[in-house]
Amino acid sequence: MESIVEEIRQCTRCPLCATRNKVVPGEGPLNAKIIIIGEGPGEENDKTGRPFVGRGGQILDRFLMQVGLNREELYLTNIIKCRMPHNATPSKNIVEKCITFLDAQIKVISPKVIITLGLPAAKAILDNATLKLSDLKNRVFQRGNIKVICTYHPSSIRYNKNASQDIINSLMIAKGLSNEE
Ligand code: URA
């Protein structure tokens, strides 16, 4: 993982290297059973170099607590490692350039379960551009021997009233899967 993180720090594969303050590679134990994957660093993440520490992170922490998942035991990262200006959705081109870092991180951690937050993360992991989260939620996908659960991004609770319950359900499913033998 150290060499992957170093490569991310040195990365100049896309224009975001010129506008980022800090790269946000991800954090958590390398033996985590669950990886949570968000869309990309926000303002607070770009300042600190840490994932999920801004408003979205606080909402995520609340959901994790509600289902009894301990943040310290999870690996948290994003499909892209640098902030998009104005928090725009990352283009396909940028995701394609960055995704090899995530693929390598998943290989190192070899989790039992991947949870994607938001549609861009679901598309990147399931490799399908025509997906809708409403069709994906409550389903368990398989990536090699890793189970994949796709849910809404915690920030979406501002405009989607039902997202909170959907996110909680997804986290519960993921927790159950991560404890299976
Ligand atoms: N923080 C992150 O690191 N990723 C997100 O998707 C949202 C907040």
Tab-separated table of C-alpha atoms and ligand atoms in Angstrom:
chain	number	residue	atom	x	y	z
A	1	MET	CA	0.000	0.000	0.000
A	2	GLU	CA	2.875	2.364	0.785
A	3	SER	CA	4.090	2.247	-2.783
A	4	ILE	CA	0.567	2.813	-4.135
A	5	VAL	CA	0.200	5.876	-1.887
A	6	GLU	CA	3.582	7.193	-2.984
A	7	GLU	CA	2.569	6.765	-6.623
A	8	ILE	CA	-0.665	8.686	-5.934
A	9	ARG	CA	1.356	11.497	-4.307
A	10	GLN	CA	3.576	11.772	-7.388
A	11	CYS	CA	0.722	11.345	-9.887
A	12	THR	CA	0.447	13.742	-12.835
A	13	ARG	CA	-1.846	11.586	-14.989
A	14	CYS	CA	-4.614	14.191	-15.163
A	15	PRO	CA	-5.052	17.966	-14.768
A	16	LEU	CA	-6.266	17.633	-11.158
A	17	CYS	CA	-2.629	17.407	-10.080
A	18	ALA	CA	-2.342	21.136	-10.831
A	19	THR	CA	-5.313	22.195	-8.686
A	20	ARG	CA	-5.176	19.809	-5.732
A	21	ASN	CA	-3.739	20.800	-2.384
A	22	LYS	CA	-3.339	17.269	-1.056
A	23	VAL	CA	-4.007	13.877	-2.583
A	24	VAL	CA	-6.504	11.772	-0.633
A	25	PRO	CA	-5.381	8.177	-1.054
A	26	GLY	CA	-7.607	6.616	1.629
A	27	GLU	CA	-7.204	5.367	5.171
A	28	GLY	CA	-7.920	2.397	7.366
A	29	PRO	CA	-6.476	-0.954	8.337
A	30	LEU	CA	-5.040	-3.051	5.527
A	31	ASN	CA	-6.924	-6.095	6.818
A	32	ALA	CA	-10.300	-4.313	6.698
A	33	LYS	CA	-13.209	-6.595	5.811
A	34	ILE	CA	-15.115	-3.687	4.281
A	35	ILE	CA	-13.978	-0.953	1.877
A	36	ILE	CA	-16.187	2.090	1.526
A	37	ILE	CA	-15.743	3.949	-1.750
A	38	GLY	CA	-16.984	7.493	-2.287
A	39	GLU	CA	-17.024	9.740	-5.324
A	40	GLY	CA	-13.992	11.881	-4.650
A	41	PRO	CA	-12.363	14.266	-2.198
A	42	GLY	CA	-14.249	17.411	-1.203
A	43	GLU	CA	-12.842	20.694	0.056
A	44	GLU	CA	-12.068	19.471	3.570
A	45	ASN	CA	-10.498	16.268	2.246
A	46	ASP	CA	-8.312	18.230	-0.158
A	47	LYS	CA	-7.084	20.363	2.755
A	48	THR	CA	-6.377	17.490	5.131
A	49	GLY	CA	-5.474	14.627	2.794
A	50	ARG	CA	-8.022	12.468	4.649
A	51	PRO	CA	-11.213	10.917	3.243
A	52	PHE	CA	-14.668	11.571	4.681
A	53	VAL	CA	-13.778	14.276	7.196
A	54	GLY	CA	-16.084	17.052	5.939
A	55	ARG	CA	-19.868	17.284	6.156
A	56	GLY	CA	-20.387	14.130	4.070
A	57	GLY	CA	-17.992	12.344	6.394
A	58	GLN	CA	-19.891	13.415	9.483
A	59	ILE	CA	-23.117	12.095	8.005
A	60	LEU	CA	-21.394	8.841	7.096
A	61	ASP	CA	-20.029	8.516	10.646
A	62	ARG	CA	-23.549	8.895	12.026
A	63	PHE	CA	-24.871	6.108	9.790
A	64	LEU	CA	-21.957	3.845	10.665
A	65	MET	CA	-22.648	4.370	14.348
A	66	GLN	CA	-26.345	3.631	13.884
A	67	VAL	CA	-25.624	0.197	12.401
A	68	GLY	CA	-22.773	-0.590	14.788
A	69	LEU	CA	-19.934	-0.392	12.285
A	70	ASN	CA	-16.680	0.995	13.615
A	71	ARG	CA	-15.028	3.484	11.233
A	72	GLU	CA	-11.592	2.457	12.569
A	73	GLU	CA	-12.133	-1.052	11.195
A	74	LEU	CA	-13.048	0.042	7.681
A	75	TYR	CA	-10.926	1.196	4.766
A	76	LEU	CA	-12.303	4.461	3.368
A	77	THR	CA	-11.366	5.761	-0.034
A	78	ASN	CA	-12.727	7.239	-3.267
A	79	ILE	CA	-12.777	6.441	-6.972
A	80	ILE	CA	-10.536	9.439	-7.608
A	81	LYS	CA	-7.803	10.675	-5.298
A	82	CYS	CA	-7.775	14.413	-6.013
A	83	ARG	CA	-10.497	17.012	-5.658
A	84	MET	CA	-12.498	18.038	-8.709
A	85	PRO	CA	-12.784	21.848	-8.884
A	86	HIS	CA	-16.221	22.910	-7.568
A	87	ASN	CA	-16.789	19.276	-6.518
A	88	ALA	CA	-17.946	18.450	-10.050
A	89	THR	CA	-18.693	14.840	-10.935
A	90	PRO	CA	-15.465	13.307	-12.252
A	91	SER	CA	-15.406	12.749	-16.003
A	92	LYS	CA	-15.085	9.242	-17.424
A	93	ASN	CA	-11.622	10.164	-18.651
A	94	ILE	CA	-10.408	11.185	-15.197
A	95	VAL	CA	-11.932	8.118	-13.550
A	96	GLU	CA	-10.242	5.885	-16.124
A	97	LYS	CA	-6.865	7.468	-15.397
A	98	CYS	CA	-7.254	7.148	-11.620
A	99	ILE	CA	-9.077	3.849	-11.192
A	100	THR	CA	-5.948	1.695	-11.377
A	101	PHE	CA	-4.989	3.090	-7.946
A	102	LEU	CA	-8.288	1.909	-6.489
A	103	ASP	CA	-7.969	-1.473	-8.208
A	104	ALA	CA	-4.523	-1.877	-6.667
A	105	GLN	CA	-5.815	-0.860	-3.206
A	106	ILE	CA	-8.643	-3.394	-3.446
A	107	LYS	CA	-6.099	-6.092	-4.345
A	108	VAL	CA	-3.943	-5.265	-1.317
A	109	ILE	CA	-6.827	-5.153	1.141
A	110	SER	CA	-8.778	-8.011	-0.378
A	111	PRO	CA	-11.969	-7.144	1.535
A	112	LYS	CA	-15.049	-9.306	1.883
A	113	VAL	CA	-17.354	-6.441	0.987
A	114	ILE	CA	-17.184	-3.225	-1.040
A	115	ILE	CA	-19.759	-0.513	-0.360
A	116	THR	CA	-20.048	2.166	-3.019
A	117	LEU	CA	-21.577	5.538	-2.130
A	118	GLY	CA	-23.305	7.406	-4.945
A	119	LEU	CA	-23.780	6.559	-8.616
A	120	PRO	CA	-20.297	7.488	-9.931
A	121	ALA	CA	-18.708	5.042	-7.465
A	122	ALA	CA	-21.210	2.314	-8.367
A	123	LYS	CA	-20.529	2.802	-12.074
A	124	ALA	CA	-16.785	2.717	-11.570
A	125	ILE	CA	-16.877	-0.488	-9.555
A	126	LEU	CA	-19.528	-2.353	-11.529
A	127	ASP	CA	-18.082	-1.037	-14.782
A	128	ASN	CA	-21.470	-0.172	-16.216
A	129	ALA	CA	-22.479	3.281	-17.398
A	130	THR	CA	-26.228	2.641	-17.596
A	131	LEU	CA	-27.003	1.989	-13.967
A	132	LYS	CA	-29.516	3.646	-11.670
A	133	LEU	CA	-29.097	3.514	-7.905
A	134	SER	CA	-32.777	2.815	-7.404
A	135	ASP	CA	-32.257	-0.452	-9.347
A	136	LEU	CA	-29.042	-1.327	-7.546
A	137	LYS	CA	-29.923	-0.820	-3.917
A	138	ASN	CA	-30.642	-3.930	-1.867
A	139	ARG	CA	-28.829	-6.129	-4.374
A	140	VAL	CA	-25.566	-7.914	-3.793
A	141	PHE	CA	-23.144	-7.956	-6.711
A	142	GLN	CA	-20.024	-10.019	-7.007
A	143	ARG	CA	-16.600	-8.785	-8.086
A	144	GLY	CA	-14.375	-11.867	-8.072
A	145	ASN	CA	-14.965	-13.180	-4.560
A	146	ILE	CA	-15.808	-9.745	-3.143
A	147	LYS	CA	-19.440	-8.826	-2.494
A	148	VAL	CA	-20.467	-5.362	-3.727
A	149	ILE	CA	-23.279	-3.267	-2.242
A	150	CYS	CA	-24.189	0.015	-3.947
A	151	THR	CA	-26.004	2.699	-2.036
A	152	TYR	CA	-26.683	6.430	-2.015
A	153	HIS	CA	-24.063	8.973	-1.095
A	154	PRO	CA	-24.572	10.282	2.460
A	155	SER	CA	-24.691	13.858	1.109
A	156	SER	CA	-27.804	12.938	-0.892
A	157	ILE	CA	-29.964	12.870	2.243
A	158	ARG	CA	-30.326	16.644	1.768
A	159	TYR	CA	-32.549	16.156	-1.288
A	160	ASN	CA	-33.625	12.495	-1.111
A	161	LYS	CA	-35.866	11.879	1.881
A	162	ASN	CA	-35.672	8.098	1.600
A	163	ALA	CA	-31.907	7.904	1.212
A	164	SER	CA	-31.186	7.685	4.950
A	165	GLN	CA	-33.142	4.478	5.380
A	166	ASP	CA	-31.701	3.037	2.170
A	167	ILE	CA	-28.152	3.789	3.323
A	168	ILE	CA	-28.806	2.224	6.728
A	169	ASN	CA	-30.284	-0.900	5.091
A	170	SER	CA	-27.280	-1.196	2.784
A	171	LEU	CA	-24.806	-0.818	5.642
A	172	MET	CA	-26.668	-3.490	7.613
A	173	ILE	CA	-26.540	-5.876	4.649
A	174	ALA	CA	-22.822	-5.170	4.217
A	175	LYS	CA	-22.158	-5.723	7.902
A	176	GLY	CA	-23.935	-9.079	7.779
A	177	LEU	CA	-21.995	-10.159	4.688
A	178	SER	CA	-18.690	-9.109	6.216
A	179	ASN	CA	-19.326	-11.393	9.203
A	180	GLU	CA	-20.138	-14.453	7.096
A	181	GLU	CA	-17.549	-17.220	7.071
B	1	URA	N1	-15.463	12.779	1.454
B	1	URA	C1	-14.851	11.881	0.657
B	1	URA	O1	-13.689	11.557	0.843
B	1	URA	N2	-15.552	11.346	-0.351
B	1	URA	C2	-16.808	11.645	-0.602
B	1	URA	O2	-17.391	11.084	-1.542
B	1	URA	C3	-17.427	12.609	0.244
B	1	URA	C4	-16.734	13.155	1.268
